[in-house]
Amino acid sequence: MADTGWSVRPMRIDDIPATMEMRALTRENPVTREEMERDYGITPEGVAADMSRGLFGWVVEAGSGIVGFAMGDERTGEVVVVALLPDWEGRGIGRNLLHRVTTRLLAAGHERLWLYANPDPDVRASGFYERLGWRASGERHGEDVVLEWRRSRGRDHPA
């Protein structure tokens, strides 16, 4: 890494509690552990089980803790999450994480990668993905839109 203040490594099952706690501290779209379970059915046990069936991730460490993470699902081609603590934004970490996740999804043979995103253009993530070639698919999931990246659109990589 060019920035010696952080490092990236593959996510382990024992990282799940810390990443779930960290997710509640993000600037945009924070989700608490309680909300994950109540609204999405996401539990540490469920994530651990899914990690044995194609869910994978990367974590960013700085100092003594996790400051960011991203996950993807090899079964579906979904970029499940890219999350950073606010103080770590703007350093290229999110793009680094997205690149790692999408590289693995492409290597798994997916021609179409997808993710859920807030449709509000004032949300920073929308512009982030759009600049990298992600486009609205026309699908919705609750209040979110489904963004997709297709290999056939000419770009060799979505991050």
PDB file of C-alpha atoms in Angstrom, residues 17-126:
ATOM      1  CA  PRO A  17     -18.343  -8.653  15.121  1.00  0.00           C
ATOM      2  CA  ALA A  18     -15.935  -5.741  14.559  1.00  0.00           C
ATOM      3  CA  THR A  19     -17.157  -5.127  11.006  1.00  0.00           C
ATOM      4  CA  MET A  20     -20.778  -5.185  12.164  1.00  0.00           C
ATOM      5  CA  GLU A  21     -19.992  -2.638  14.883  1.00  0.00           C
ATOM      6  CA  MET A  22     -17.986  -0.510  12.445  1.00  0.00           C
ATOM      7  CA  ARG A  23     -20.902  -0.495   9.963  1.00  0.00           C
ATOM      8  CA  ALA A  24     -22.959   1.538  12.434  1.00  0.00           C
ATOM      9  CA  LEU A  25     -20.315   4.296  12.456  1.00  0.00           C
ATOM     10  CA  THR A  26     -20.224   5.078   8.721  1.00  0.00           C
ATOM     11  CA  ARG A  27     -21.113   8.577   7.504  1.00  0.00           C
ATOM     12  CA  GLU A  28     -23.809   7.590   5.039  1.00  0.00           C
ATOM     13  CA  ASN A  29     -26.275   4.769   5.541  1.00  0.00           C
ATOM     14  CA  PRO A  30     -25.080   3.608   8.967  1.00  0.00           C
ATOM     15  CA  VAL A  31     -26.721   0.369  10.106  1.00  0.00           C
ATOM     16  CA  THR A  32     -26.524  -0.950  13.673  1.00  0.00           C
ATOM     17  CA  ARG A  33     -26.206  -4.642  14.518  1.00  0.00           C
ATOM     18  CA  GLU A  34     -29.754  -4.531  15.830  1.00  0.00           C
ATOM     19  CA  GLU A  35     -31.045  -3.026  12.558  1.00  0.00           C
ATOM     20  CA  MET A  36     -29.091  -5.583  10.529  1.00  0.00           C
ATOM     21  CA  GLU A  37     -30.809  -8.402  12.358  1.00  0.00           C
ATOM     22  CA  ARG A  38     -34.282  -6.841  12.558  1.00  0.00           C
ATOM     23  CA  ASP A  39     -34.486  -5.343   9.061  1.00  0.00           C
ATOM     24  CA  TYR A  40     -32.275  -7.650   7.008  1.00  0.00           C
ATOM     25  CA  GLY A  41     -31.985 -10.879   9.006  1.00  0.00           C
ATOM     26  CA  ILE A  42     -28.196 -10.465   9.165  1.00  0.00           C
ATOM     27  CA  THR A  43     -26.557 -12.041  12.201  1.00  0.00           C
ATOM     28  CA  PRO A  44     -22.917 -12.874  12.957  1.00  0.00           C
ATOM     29  CA  GLU A  45     -23.791 -16.577  12.766  1.00  0.00           C
ATOM     30  CA  GLY A  46     -25.488 -16.144   9.389  1.00  0.00           C
ATOM     31  CA  VAL A  47     -22.556 -14.189   7.957  1.00  0.00           C
ATOM     32  CA  ALA A  48     -20.139 -16.851   9.211  1.00  0.00           C
ATOM     33  CA  ALA A  49     -22.222 -19.586   7.573  1.00  0.00           C
ATOM     34  CA  ASP A  50     -22.403 -17.615   4.308  1.00  0.00           C
ATOM     35  CA  MET A  51     -18.613 -17.184   4.353  1.00  0.00           C
ATOM     36  CA  SER A  52     -18.347 -20.953   3.982  1.00  0.00           C
ATOM     37  CA  ARG A  53     -20.647 -20.779   0.933  1.00  0.00           C
ATOM     38  CA  GLY A  54     -19.226 -17.997  -1.242  1.00  0.00           C
ATOM     39  CA  LEU A  55     -19.436 -14.782   0.779  1.00  0.00           C
ATOM     40  CA  PHE A  56     -15.993 -13.217   1.153  1.00  0.00           C
ATOM     41  CA  GLY A  57     -14.466  -9.929   2.171  1.00  0.00           C
ATOM     42  CA  TRP A  58     -11.488  -7.731   2.827  1.00  0.00           C
ATOM     43  CA  VAL A  59     -10.791  -5.593   5.877  1.00  0.00           C
ATOM     44  CA  VAL A  60      -8.690  -2.476   6.250  1.00  0.00           C
ATOM     45  CA  GLU A  61      -6.726  -2.189   9.465  1.00  0.00           C
ATOM     46  CA  ALA A  62      -5.097   0.878  10.926  1.00  0.00           C
ATOM     47  CA  GLY A  63      -3.603   1.060  14.366  1.00  0.00           C
ATOM     48  CA  SER A  64      -5.357  -1.534  16.465  1.00  0.00           C
ATOM     49  CA  GLY A  65      -8.641  -1.794  14.611  1.00  0.00           C
ATOM     50  CA  ILE A  66     -10.685  -2.223  11.490  1.00  0.00           C
ATOM     51  CA  VAL A  67     -11.460   1.065   9.733  1.00  0.00           C
ATOM     52  CA  GLY A  68     -13.109  -0.326   6.610  1.00  0.00           C
ATOM     53  CA  PHE A  69     -14.313  -3.460   4.913  1.00  0.00           C
ATOM     54  CA  ALA A  70     -15.989  -4.753   1.787  1.00  0.00           C
ATOM     55  CA  MET A  71     -17.750  -7.990   0.969  1.00  0.00           C
ATOM     56  CA  GLY A  72     -18.940  -9.777  -2.143  1.00  0.00           C
ATOM     57  CA  ASP A  73     -20.896 -12.912  -2.932  1.00  0.00           C
ATOM     58  CA  GLU A  74     -19.369 -15.317  -5.458  1.00  0.00           C
ATOM     59  CA  ARG A  75     -22.706 -17.115  -5.818  1.00  0.00           C
ATOM     60  CA  THR A  76     -24.581 -14.092  -7.166  1.00  0.00           C
ATOM     61  CA  GLY A  77     -22.053 -11.468  -8.325  1.00  0.00           C
ATOM     62  CA  GLU A  78     -23.236  -9.008  -5.678  1.00  0.00           C
ATOM     63  CA  VAL A  79     -21.004  -6.413  -4.076  1.00  0.00           C
ATOM     64  CA  VAL A  80     -22.611  -6.715  -0.655  1.00  0.00           C
ATOM     65  CA  VAL A  81     -20.999  -3.774   1.135  1.00  0.00           C
ATOM     66  CA  VAL A  82     -18.171  -1.261   0.977  1.00  0.00           C
ATOM     67  CA  ALA A  83     -17.880   0.654   4.255  1.00  0.00           C
ATOM     68  CA  LEU A  84     -15.323   3.028   5.783  1.00  0.00           C
ATOM     69  CA  LEU A  85     -15.123   5.049   8.941  1.00  0.00           C
ATOM     70  CA  PRO A  86     -15.501   8.769   8.131  1.00  0.00           C
ATOM     71  CA  ASP A  87     -11.908   9.684   9.067  1.00  0.00           C
ATOM     72  CA  TRP A  88     -10.610   7.207   6.476  1.00  0.00           C
ATOM     73  CA  GLU A  89     -12.610   8.448   3.499  1.00  0.00           C
ATOM     74  CA  GLY A  90     -10.881  10.200   0.589  1.00  0.00           C
ATOM     75  CA  ARG A  91      -7.698   8.083   0.676  1.00  0.00           C
ATOM     76  CA  GLY A  92      -8.541   5.638  -2.117  1.00  0.00           C
ATOM     77  CA  ILE A  93      -9.400   2.896   0.365  1.00  0.00           C
ATOM     78  CA  GLY A  94     -12.977   2.424  -0.833  1.00  0.00           C
ATOM     79  CA  ARG A  95     -11.842   2.075  -4.429  1.00  0.00           C
ATOM     80  CA  ASN A  96      -9.096  -0.343  -3.342  1.00  0.00           C
ATOM     81  CA  LEU A  97     -11.648  -2.498  -1.521  1.00  0.00           C
ATOM     82  CA  LEU A  98     -14.123  -2.371  -4.399  1.00  0.00           C
ATOM     83  CA  HIS A  99     -11.367  -3.375  -6.821  1.00  0.00           C
ATOM     84  CA  ARG A 100     -10.475  -6.408  -4.705  1.00  0.00           C
ATOM     85  CA  VAL A 101     -14.082  -7.553  -4.399  1.00  0.00           C
ATOM     86  CA  THR A 102     -14.921  -7.044  -8.066  1.00  0.00           C
ATOM     87  CA  THR A 103     -11.717  -8.749  -9.203  1.00  0.00           C
ATOM     88  CA  ARG A 104     -12.731 -11.874  -7.309  1.00  0.00           C
ATOM     89  CA  LEU A 105     -16.303 -11.732  -8.639  1.00  0.00           C
ATOM     90  CA  LEU A 106     -15.038 -11.406 -12.214  1.00  0.00           C
ATOM     91  CA  ALA A 107     -12.612 -14.286 -11.643  1.00  0.00           C
ATOM     92  CA  ALA A 108     -15.596 -16.361 -10.482  1.00  0.00           C
ATOM     93  CA  GLY A 109     -17.047 -15.876 -13.978  1.00  0.00           C
ATOM     94  CA  HIS A 110     -19.676 -13.187 -13.435  1.00  0.00           C
ATOM     95  CA  GLU A 111     -20.344 -10.982 -16.467  1.00  0.00           C
ATOM     96  CA  ARG A 112     -22.772  -8.791 -14.487  1.00  0.00           C
ATOM     97  CA  LEU A 113     -21.872  -7.419 -11.068  1.00  0.00           C
ATOM     98  CA  TRP A 114     -24.494  -5.635  -8.998  1.00  0.00           C
ATOM     99  CA  LEU A 115     -25.154  -3.836  -5.744  1.00  0.00           C
ATOM    100  CA  TYR A 116     -27.910  -2.003  -3.894  1.00  0.00           C
ATOM    101  CA  ALA A 117     -27.535   1.777  -3.647  1.00  0.00           C
ATOM    102  CA  ASN A 118     -29.433   4.764  -2.362  1.00  0.00           C
ATOM    103  CA  PRO A 119     -30.936   6.557  -5.394  1.00  0.00           C
ATOM    104  CA  ASP A 120     -30.416  10.031  -3.884  1.00  0.00           C
ATOM    105  CA  PRO A 121     -27.844  11.851  -6.070  1.00  0.00           C
ATOM    106  CA  ASP A 122     -26.658  13.778  -3.002  1.00  0.00           C
ATOM    107  CA  VAL A 123     -25.406  10.547  -1.443  1.00  0.00           C
ATOM    108  CA  ARG A 124     -21.676  10.325  -2.133  1.00  0.00           C
ATOM    109  CA  ALA A 125     -21.752   6.609  -2.952  1.00  0.00           C
ATOM    110  CA  SER A 126     -23.979   7.216  -5.993  1.00  0.00           C
TER     111      SER A 126
END
